[in-house]
Amino acid sequence: MLSNKLTYMKSTVRENLSFGSSPDNPDGLQLKITFDEDTKTAYGDYTVPEKFQGSPDVIHPGIIATILDEIMAKINEAMNFKTTTGELTIRFLQPAQVNQPLHLRGWFVKKNKKVIENRAEIENEIGKIVARGKGKYIELDS
């Protein structure tokens, strides 16, 4: 009986409810990130609503980390790498304000066997970088 349940669970198609990028997750960020194949870069704009603040009027650092991870994951997806996050290093340079436009960008760095490395940055509306991220992603077996 247990094996029937497992078989059913494996064959069920699951809806993409990614917190970072799914348009179908009303509680998520719903990031829209574009990938440029020629330069292997990802970019987008996003304004974080106040429901994701930490300190008053400041974006929670976990949300900043999520945005950076999503940018780098989008690069992997666009390059047809099926991955999971292995390591994130985030440098918070200055507070980022809620309800203020942010510019997002990331780029592919290298692939070594099953590890893909990417970088990403978030810039505020006056051009100051508020956070930088380095990510290592583990390529999954297909």
N, C-alpha and C. Protein backbone atom coordinates (compact mmCIF):
# COMPACT_ATOMS: atom_id res chain seq x y z
N MET A 1 0.82 -1.19 0.00
CA MET A 1 0.00 0.00 0.00
C MET A 1 0.86 1.26 0.00
N LEU A 2 1.95 1.23 0.74
CA LEU A 2 2.85 2.37 0.80
C LEU A 2 3.45 2.67 -0.58
N SER A 3 3.84 1.64 -1.32
CA SER A 3 4.45 1.87 -2.63
C SER A 3 3.48 2.54 -3.59
N ASN A 4 2.18 2.24 -3.49
CA ASN A 4 1.19 2.89 -4.34
C ASN A 4 1.13 4.39 -4.04
N LYS A 5 1.21 4.75 -2.78
CA LYS A 5 1.19 6.17 -2.41
C LYS A 5 2.43 6.88 -2.94
N LEU A 6 3.57 6.24 -2.84
CA LEU A 6 4.81 6.85 -3.33
C LEU A 6 4.76 7.03 -4.83
N THR A 7 4.26 6.03 -5.55
CA THR A 7 4.14 6.13 -6.99
C THR A 7 3.22 7.27 -7.37
N TYR A 8 2.11 7.41 -6.67
CA TYR A 8 1.17 8.49 -6.95
C TYR A 8 1.83 9.84 -6.69
N MET A 9 2.55 9.97 -5.60
CA MET A 9 3.19 11.23 -5.26
C MET A 9 4.24 11.62 -6.29
N LYS A 10 5.00 10.66 -6.78
CA LYS A 10 6.04 10.95 -7.76
C LYS A 10 5.44 11.38 -9.09
N SER A 11 4.31 10.82 -9.46
CA SER A 11 3.74 11.11 -10.78
C SER A 11 2.87 12.37 -10.79
N THR A 12 2.58 12.93 -9.62
CA THR A 12 1.76 14.13 -9.55
C THR A 12 2.57 15.33 -10.03
N VAL A 13 2.00 16.08 -10.98
CA VAL A 13 2.64 17.29 -11.47
C VAL A 13 2.39 18.38 -10.45
N ARG A 14 3.46 19.01 -9.99
CA ARG A 14 3.32 20.03 -8.97
C ARG A 14 3.37 21.41 -9.60
N GLU A 15 2.53 22.28 -9.09
CA GLU A 15 2.50 23.66 -9.54
C GLU A 15 3.74 24.38 -9.03
N ASN A 16 4.31 25.24 -9.85
CA ASN A 16 5.48 26.02 -9.43
C ASN A 16 5.01 27.14 -8.51
N LEU A 17 5.32 27.02 -7.23
CA LEU A 17 4.96 28.04 -6.25
C LEU A 17 6.21 28.67 -5.64
N SER A 18 7.27 28.75 -6.43
CA SER A 18 8.51 29.34 -5.95
C SER A 18 8.25 30.67 -5.26
N PHE A 19 8.79 30.83 -4.05
CA PHE A 19 8.61 32.07 -3.31
C PHE A 19 9.19 33.25 -4.07
N GLY A 20 10.32 33.04 -4.72
CA GLY A 20 10.99 34.14 -5.38
C GLY A 20 10.41 34.57 -6.71
N SER A 21 10.02 33.60 -7.55
CA SER A 21 9.69 34.00 -8.92
C SER A 21 8.35 33.56 -9.47
N SER A 22 7.63 32.71 -8.77
CA SER A 22 6.37 32.24 -9.34
C SER A 22 5.29 33.32 -9.34
N PRO A 23 4.68 33.56 -10.51
CA PRO A 23 3.56 34.51 -10.54
C PRO A 23 2.31 33.91 -9.89
N ASP A 24 2.33 32.58 -9.62
CA ASP A 24 1.18 31.90 -9.03
C ASP A 24 1.22 31.87 -7.50
N ASN A 25 2.27 32.44 -6.90
CA ASN A 25 2.37 32.47 -5.44
C ASN A 25 2.03 33.88 -4.96
N PRO A 26 0.81 34.09 -4.49
CA PRO A 26 0.41 35.45 -4.08
C PRO A 26 1.19 35.98 -2.88
N ASP A 27 1.81 35.09 -2.12
CA ASP A 27 2.59 35.51 -0.95
C ASP A 27 4.06 35.71 -1.27
N GLY A 28 4.49 35.38 -2.50
CA GLY A 28 5.89 35.46 -2.88
C GLY A 28 6.28 36.80 -3.45
N LEU A 29 7.54 36.87 -3.88
CA LEU A 29 8.09 38.11 -4.44
C LEU A 29 7.64 38.35 -5.88
N GLN A 30 7.40 37.29 -6.63
CA GLN A 30 6.98 37.36 -8.04
C GLN A 30 7.97 38.17 -8.88
N LEU A 31 9.26 37.88 -8.70
CA LEU A 31 10.31 38.56 -9.46
C LEU A 31 10.20 38.24 -10.94
N LYS A 32 10.46 39.23 -11.76
CA LYS A 32 10.52 39.05 -13.21
C LYS A 32 11.97 39.33 -13.62
N ILE A 33 12.67 38.27 -13.95
CA ILE A 33 14.09 38.38 -14.29
C ILE A 33 14.28 37.93 -15.73
N THR A 34 15.00 38.73 -16.50
CA THR A 34 15.28 38.46 -17.91
C THR A 34 16.72 37.99 -18.04
N PHE A 35 16.93 37.07 -18.98
CA PHE A 35 18.29 36.56 -19.23
C PHE A 35 18.74 36.95 -20.62
N ASP A 36 19.95 37.46 -20.72
CA ASP A 36 20.57 37.81 -22.01
C ASP A 36 21.55 36.70 -22.37
N GLU A 37 21.21 35.94 -23.38
CA GLU A 37 22.01 34.79 -23.80
C GLU A 37 23.42 35.19 -24.24
N ASP A 38 23.54 36.30 -24.95
CA ASP A 38 24.85 36.73 -25.47
C ASP A 38 25.85 37.05 -24.36
N THR A 39 25.39 37.73 -23.33
CA THR A 39 26.30 38.14 -22.25
C THR A 39 26.22 37.24 -21.02
N LYS A 40 25.30 36.27 -21.05
CA LYS A 40 25.07 35.37 -19.92
C LYS A 40 24.82 36.14 -18.63
N THR A 41 23.97 37.17 -18.75
CA THR A 41 23.61 37.98 -17.60
C THR A 41 22.09 37.98 -17.41
N ALA A 42 21.70 38.16 -16.17
CA ALA A 42 20.28 38.26 -15.82
C ALA A 42 20.07 39.65 -15.24
N TYR A 43 18.87 40.18 -15.47
CA TYR A 43 18.60 41.52 -14.95
C TYR A 43 17.10 41.70 -14.76
N GLY A 44 16.76 42.70 -13.97
CA GLY A 44 15.37 43.04 -13.74
C GLY A 44 15.26 44.20 -12.79
N ASP A 45 14.07 44.65 -12.57
CA ASP A 45 13.76 45.72 -11.63
C ASP A 45 12.71 45.20 -10.68
N TYR A 46 12.78 45.67 -9.44
CA TYR A 46 11.82 45.20 -8.45
C TYR A 46 11.71 46.23 -7.34
N THR A 47 10.51 46.41 -6.87
CA THR A 47 10.25 47.26 -5.71
C THR A 47 9.68 46.36 -4.61
N VAL A 48 10.39 46.27 -3.51
CA VAL A 48 9.98 45.40 -2.40
C VAL A 48 8.89 46.09 -1.59
N PRO A 49 7.73 45.43 -1.44
CA PRO A 49 6.65 46.03 -0.65
C PRO A 49 6.97 45.99 0.85
N GLU A 50 6.31 46.84 1.61
CA GLU A 50 6.64 46.98 3.02
C GLU A 50 6.34 45.73 3.84
N LYS A 51 5.54 44.81 3.32
CA LYS A 51 5.28 43.56 4.07
C LYS A 51 6.56 42.72 4.23
N PHE A 52 7.62 43.05 3.46
CA PHE A 52 8.88 42.32 3.56
C PHE A 52 9.96 43.14 4.27
N GLN A 53 9.56 44.07 5.12
CA GLN A 53 10.56 44.86 5.84
C GLN A 53 11.05 44.12 7.08
N GLY A 54 12.25 44.49 7.51
CA GLY A 54 12.80 44.03 8.77
C GLY A 54 12.67 45.18 9.74
N SER A 55 13.69 46.03 9.78
CA SER A 55 13.59 47.28 10.53
C SER A 55 12.60 48.18 9.80
N PRO A 56 12.03 49.18 10.48
CA PRO A 56 11.08 50.06 9.80
C PRO A 56 11.65 50.65 8.50
N ASP A 57 10.90 50.46 7.42
CA ASP A 57 11.22 50.99 6.09
C ASP A 57 12.43 50.35 5.42
N VAL A 58 13.02 49.32 6.02
CA VAL A 58 14.20 48.67 5.47
C VAL A 58 13.85 47.23 5.10
N ILE A 59 14.30 46.79 3.93
CA ILE A 59 14.04 45.44 3.46
C ILE A 59 14.75 44.44 4.38
N HIS A 60 14.03 43.39 4.76
CA HIS A 60 14.61 42.33 5.60
C HIS A 60 15.79 41.71 4.86
N PRO A 61 16.91 41.47 5.56
CA PRO A 61 18.08 40.90 4.88
C PRO A 61 17.82 39.53 4.25
N GLY A 62 16.91 38.76 4.80
CA GLY A 62 16.56 37.48 4.20
C GLY A 62 15.91 37.63 2.84
N ILE A 63 15.17 38.70 2.66
CA ILE A 63 14.55 38.99 1.36
C ILE A 63 15.63 39.39 0.36
N ILE A 64 16.59 40.19 0.80
CA ILE A 64 17.72 40.56 -0.06
C ILE A 64 18.45 39.30 -0.52
N ALA A 65 18.73 38.40 0.43
CA ALA A 65 19.42 37.15 0.09
C ALA A 65 18.61 36.32 -0.90
N THR A 66 17.30 36.29 -0.70
CA THR A 66 16.42 35.54 -1.60
C THR A 66 16.46 36.12 -3.01
N ILE A 67 16.42 37.42 -3.12
CA ILE A 67 16.46 38.07 -4.43
C ILE A 67 17.78 37.73 -5.14
N LEU A 68 18.89 37.83 -4.43
CA LEU A 68 20.19 37.51 -5.03
C LEU A 68 20.23 36.04 -5.49
N ASP A 69 19.73 35.14 -4.66
CA ASP A 69 19.69 33.72 -5.01
C ASP A 69 18.82 33.50 -6.24
N GLU A 70 17.68 34.15 -6.31
CA GLU A 70 16.78 34.00 -7.47
C GLU A 70 17.42 34.50 -8.76
N ILE A 71 18.14 35.60 -8.69
CA ILE A 71 18.82 36.10 -9.88
C ILE A 71 19.80 35.05 -10.39
N MET A 72 20.61 34.51 -9.48
CA MET A 72 21.62 33.53 -9.88
C MET A 72 20.99 32.21 -10.32
N ALA A 73 19.89 31.81 -9.68
CA ALA A 73 19.19 30.59 -10.09
C ALA A 73 18.59 30.75 -11.50
N LYS A 74 18.13 31.96 -11.82
CA LYS A 74 17.58 32.23 -13.15
C LYS A 74 18.64 32.02 -14.23
N ILE A 75 19.87 32.41 -13.93
CA ILE A 75 20.98 32.19 -14.87
C ILE A 75 21.12 30.70 -15.14
N ASN A 76 21.11 29.90 -14.09
CA ASN A 76 21.25 28.45 -14.24
C ASN A 76 20.12 27.87 -15.08
N GLU A 77 18.91 28.29 -14.76
CA GLU A 77 17.74 27.80 -15.49
C GLU A 77 17.84 28.16 -16.98
N ALA A 78 18.21 29.40 -17.26
CA ALA A 78 18.31 29.86 -18.65
C ALA A 78 19.42 29.13 -19.42
N MET A 79 20.45 28.69 -18.69
CA MET A 79 21.55 27.97 -19.32
C MET A 79 21.34 26.45 -19.29
N ASN A 80 20.12 26.05 -18.93
CA ASN A 80 19.72 24.64 -18.89
C ASN A 80 20.50 23.80 -17.88
N PHE A 81 20.90 24.43 -16.77
CA PHE A 81 21.50 23.70 -15.66
C PHE A 81 20.40 23.48 -14.63
N LYS A 82 20.12 22.22 -14.32
CA LYS A 82 19.16 21.91 -13.26
C LYS A 82 19.96 21.85 -11.96
N THR A 83 19.71 22.81 -11.06
CA THR A 83 20.57 22.96 -9.89
C THR A 83 19.78 23.15 -8.60
N THR A 84 20.52 23.04 -7.51
CA THR A 84 20.05 23.45 -6.20
C THR A 84 21.13 24.32 -5.58
N THR A 85 20.72 25.22 -4.73
CA THR A 85 21.69 26.12 -4.10
C THR A 85 22.59 25.33 -3.17
N GLY A 86 23.90 25.49 -3.34
CA GLY A 86 24.87 24.82 -2.48
C GLY A 86 25.46 25.76 -1.45
N GLU A 87 25.71 26.99 -1.87
CA GLU A 87 26.34 27.96 -0.97
C GLU A 87 26.03 29.37 -1.43
N LEU A 88 25.69 30.23 -0.49
CA LEU A 88 25.48 31.65 -0.78
C LEU A 88 26.37 32.47 0.15
N THR A 89 27.02 33.46 -0.42
CA THR A 89 27.76 34.43 0.37
C THR A 89 27.18 35.79 0.02
N ILE A 90 26.63 36.46 1.02
CA ILE A 90 25.98 37.74 0.79
C ILE A 90 26.74 38.82 1.54
N ARG A 91 27.01 39.91 0.86
CA ARG A 91 27.61 41.08 1.49
C ARG A 91 26.58 42.20 1.44
N PHE A 92 26.13 42.62 2.62
CA PHE A 92 25.17 43.72 2.72
C PHE A 92 25.97 45.00 2.86
N LEU A 93 25.85 45.90 1.89
CA LEU A 93 26.67 47.11 1.86
C LEU A 93 25.99 48.31 2.48
N GLN A 94 24.67 48.36 2.36
CA GLN A 94 23.90 49.44 2.99
C GLN A 94 22.44 49.03 3.00
N PRO A 95 21.65 49.63 3.89
CA PRO A 95 20.23 49.25 3.94
C PRO A 95 19.53 49.57 2.63
N ALA A 96 18.62 48.70 2.27
CA ALA A 96 17.77 48.93 1.09
C ALA A 96 16.37 49.23 1.59
N GLN A 97 15.77 50.23 1.02
CA GLN A 97 14.47 50.71 1.48
C GLN A 97 13.31 50.00 0.78
N VAL A 98 12.26 49.72 1.55
CA VAL A 98 11.03 49.19 0.95
C VAL A 98 10.39 50.30 0.11
N ASN A 99 9.58 49.88 -0.84
CA ASN A 99 8.85 50.80 -1.72
C ASN A 99 9.75 51.71 -2.55
N GLN A 100 11.00 51.30 -2.76
CA GLN A 100 11.94 52.05 -3.60
C GLN A 100 12.41 51.10 -4.71
N PRO A 101 12.48 51.57 -5.95
CA PRO A 101 12.91 50.70 -7.06
C PRO A 101 14.34 50.19 -6.87
N LEU A 102 14.52 48.91 -7.16
CA LEU A 102 15.83 48.28 -7.14
C LEU A 102 16.14 47.74 -8.53
N HIS A 103 17.41 47.76 -8.88
CA HIS A 103 17.87 47.21 -10.15
C HIS A 103 18.67 45.95 -9.81
N LEU A 104 18.32 44.86 -10.46
CA LEU A 104 18.91 43.56 -10.19
C LEU A 104 19.75 43.12 -11.37
N ARG A 105 20.91 42.55 -11.08
CA ARG A 105 21.71 42.00 -12.18
C ARG A 105 22.59 40.86 -11.64
N GLY A 106 22.83 39.91 -12.51
CA GLY A 106 23.67 38.78 -12.14
C GLY A 106 24.36 38.24 -13.37
N TRP A 107 25.42 37.49 -13.15
CA TRP A 107 26.17 36.97 -14.27
C TRP A 107 26.79 35.62 -13.94
N PHE A 108 26.91 34.81 -15.00
CA PHE A 108 27.54 33.50 -14.93
C PHE A 108 29.04 33.70 -14.77
N VAL A 109 29.65 32.91 -13.87
CA VAL A 109 31.09 32.99 -13.67
C VAL A 109 31.80 31.78 -14.27
N LYS A 110 31.42 30.57 -13.81
CA LYS A 110 32.07 29.37 -14.36
C LYS A 110 31.33 28.12 -13.93
N LYS A 111 31.65 27.04 -14.63
CA LYS A 111 31.14 25.71 -14.28
C LYS A 111 32.34 24.79 -14.17
N ASN A 112 32.41 24.09 -13.04
CA ASN A 112 33.48 23.14 -12.80
C ASN A 112 32.85 21.83 -12.36
N LYS A 113 32.87 20.84 -13.24
CA LYS A 113 32.19 19.57 -13.03
C LYS A 113 30.73 19.81 -12.72
N LYS A 114 30.27 19.59 -11.48
CA LYS A 114 28.86 19.75 -11.14
C LYS A 114 28.59 21.01 -10.31
N VAL A 115 29.54 21.93 -10.27
CA VAL A 115 29.37 23.17 -9.49
C VAL A 115 29.37 24.36 -10.44
N ILE A 116 28.31 25.14 -10.37
CA ILE A 116 28.18 26.36 -11.18
C ILE A 116 28.33 27.54 -10.23
N GLU A 117 29.13 28.52 -10.63
CA GLU A 117 29.32 29.72 -9.82
C GLU A 117 28.78 30.93 -10.55
N ASN A 118 28.02 31.73 -9.82
CA ASN A 118 27.42 32.95 -10.36
C ASN A 118 27.62 34.09 -9.36
N ARG A 119 27.40 35.32 -9.83
CA ARG A 119 27.45 36.51 -8.98
C ARG A 119 26.21 37.34 -9.26
N ALA A 120 25.83 38.18 -8.28
CA ALA A 120 24.68 39.06 -8.46
C ALA A 120 24.83 40.30 -7.59
N GLU A 121 24.14 41.35 -8.00
CA GLU A 121 24.13 42.62 -7.27
C GLU A 121 22.74 43.21 -7.28
N ILE A 122 22.47 43.99 -6.24
CA ILE A 122 21.24 44.78 -6.18
C ILE A 122 21.67 46.22 -5.99
N GLU A 123 21.13 47.07 -6.84
CA GLU A 123 21.46 48.49 -6.83
C GLU A 123 20.19 49.29 -6.53
N ASN A 124 20.34 50.36 -5.75
CA ASN A 124 19.16 51.20 -5.47
C ASN A 124 18.94 52.19 -6.61
N GLU A 125 17.93 53.02 -6.47
CA GLU A 125 17.54 53.90 -7.58
C GLU A 125 18.55 55.01 -7.87
N ILE A 126 19.47 55.27 -6.95
CA ILE A 126 20.49 56.29 -7.22
C ILE A 126 21.83 55.67 -7.62
N GLY A 127 21.82 54.36 -7.89
CA GLY A 127 23.01 53.70 -8.42
C GLY A 127 23.97 53.13 -7.40
N LYS A 128 23.61 53.15 -6.13
CA LYS A 128 24.48 52.57 -5.09
C LYS A 128 24.17 51.09 -4.94
N ILE A 129 25.21 50.27 -4.88
CA ILE A 129 25.01 48.84 -4.68
C ILE A 129 24.69 48.61 -3.20
N VAL A 130 23.54 47.97 -2.96
CA VAL A 130 23.12 47.73 -1.57
C VAL A 130 23.53 46.34 -1.10
N ALA A 131 23.71 45.40 -2.03
CA ALA A 131 24.13 44.04 -1.65
C ALA A 131 24.73 43.33 -2.85
N ARG A 132 25.67 42.44 -2.53
CA ARG A 132 26.31 41.58 -3.54
C ARG A 132 26.22 40.14 -3.07
N GLY A 133 26.11 39.24 -4.03
CA GLY A 133 26.06 37.83 -3.68
C GLY A 133 26.94 36.99 -4.58
N LYS A 134 27.50 35.94 -3.99
CA LYS A 134 28.22 34.90 -4.73
C LYS A 134 27.49 33.60 -4.44
N GLY A 135 27.25 32.84 -5.47
CA GLY A 135 26.54 31.58 -5.28
C GLY A 135 27.25 30.42 -5.93
N LYS A 136 27.19 29.27 -5.24
CA LYS A 136 27.65 28.01 -5.80
C LYS A 136 26.43 27.11 -5.86
N TYR A 137 26.18 26.57 -7.04
CA TYR A 137 25.00 25.75 -7.28
C TYR A 137 25.42 24.36 -7.70
N ILE A 138 24.78 23.37 -7.14
CA ILE A 138 25.11 21.97 -7.41
C ILE A 138 24.20 21.48 -8.52
N GLU A 139 24.82 20.98 -9.60
CA GLU A 139 24.03 20.45 -10.71
C GLU A 139 23.46 19.10 -10.32
N LEU A 140 22.15 18.96 -10.54
CA LEU A 140 21.46 17.72 -10.18
C LEU A 140 21.49 16.75 -11.34
N ASP A 141 21.43 15.49 -11.01
CA ASP A 141 21.34 14.47 -12.06
C ASP A 141 19.96 14.56 -12.69
N SER A 142 19.91 14.44 -14.00
CA SER A 142 18.61 14.56 -14.70
C SER A 142 17.74 13.38 -14.50
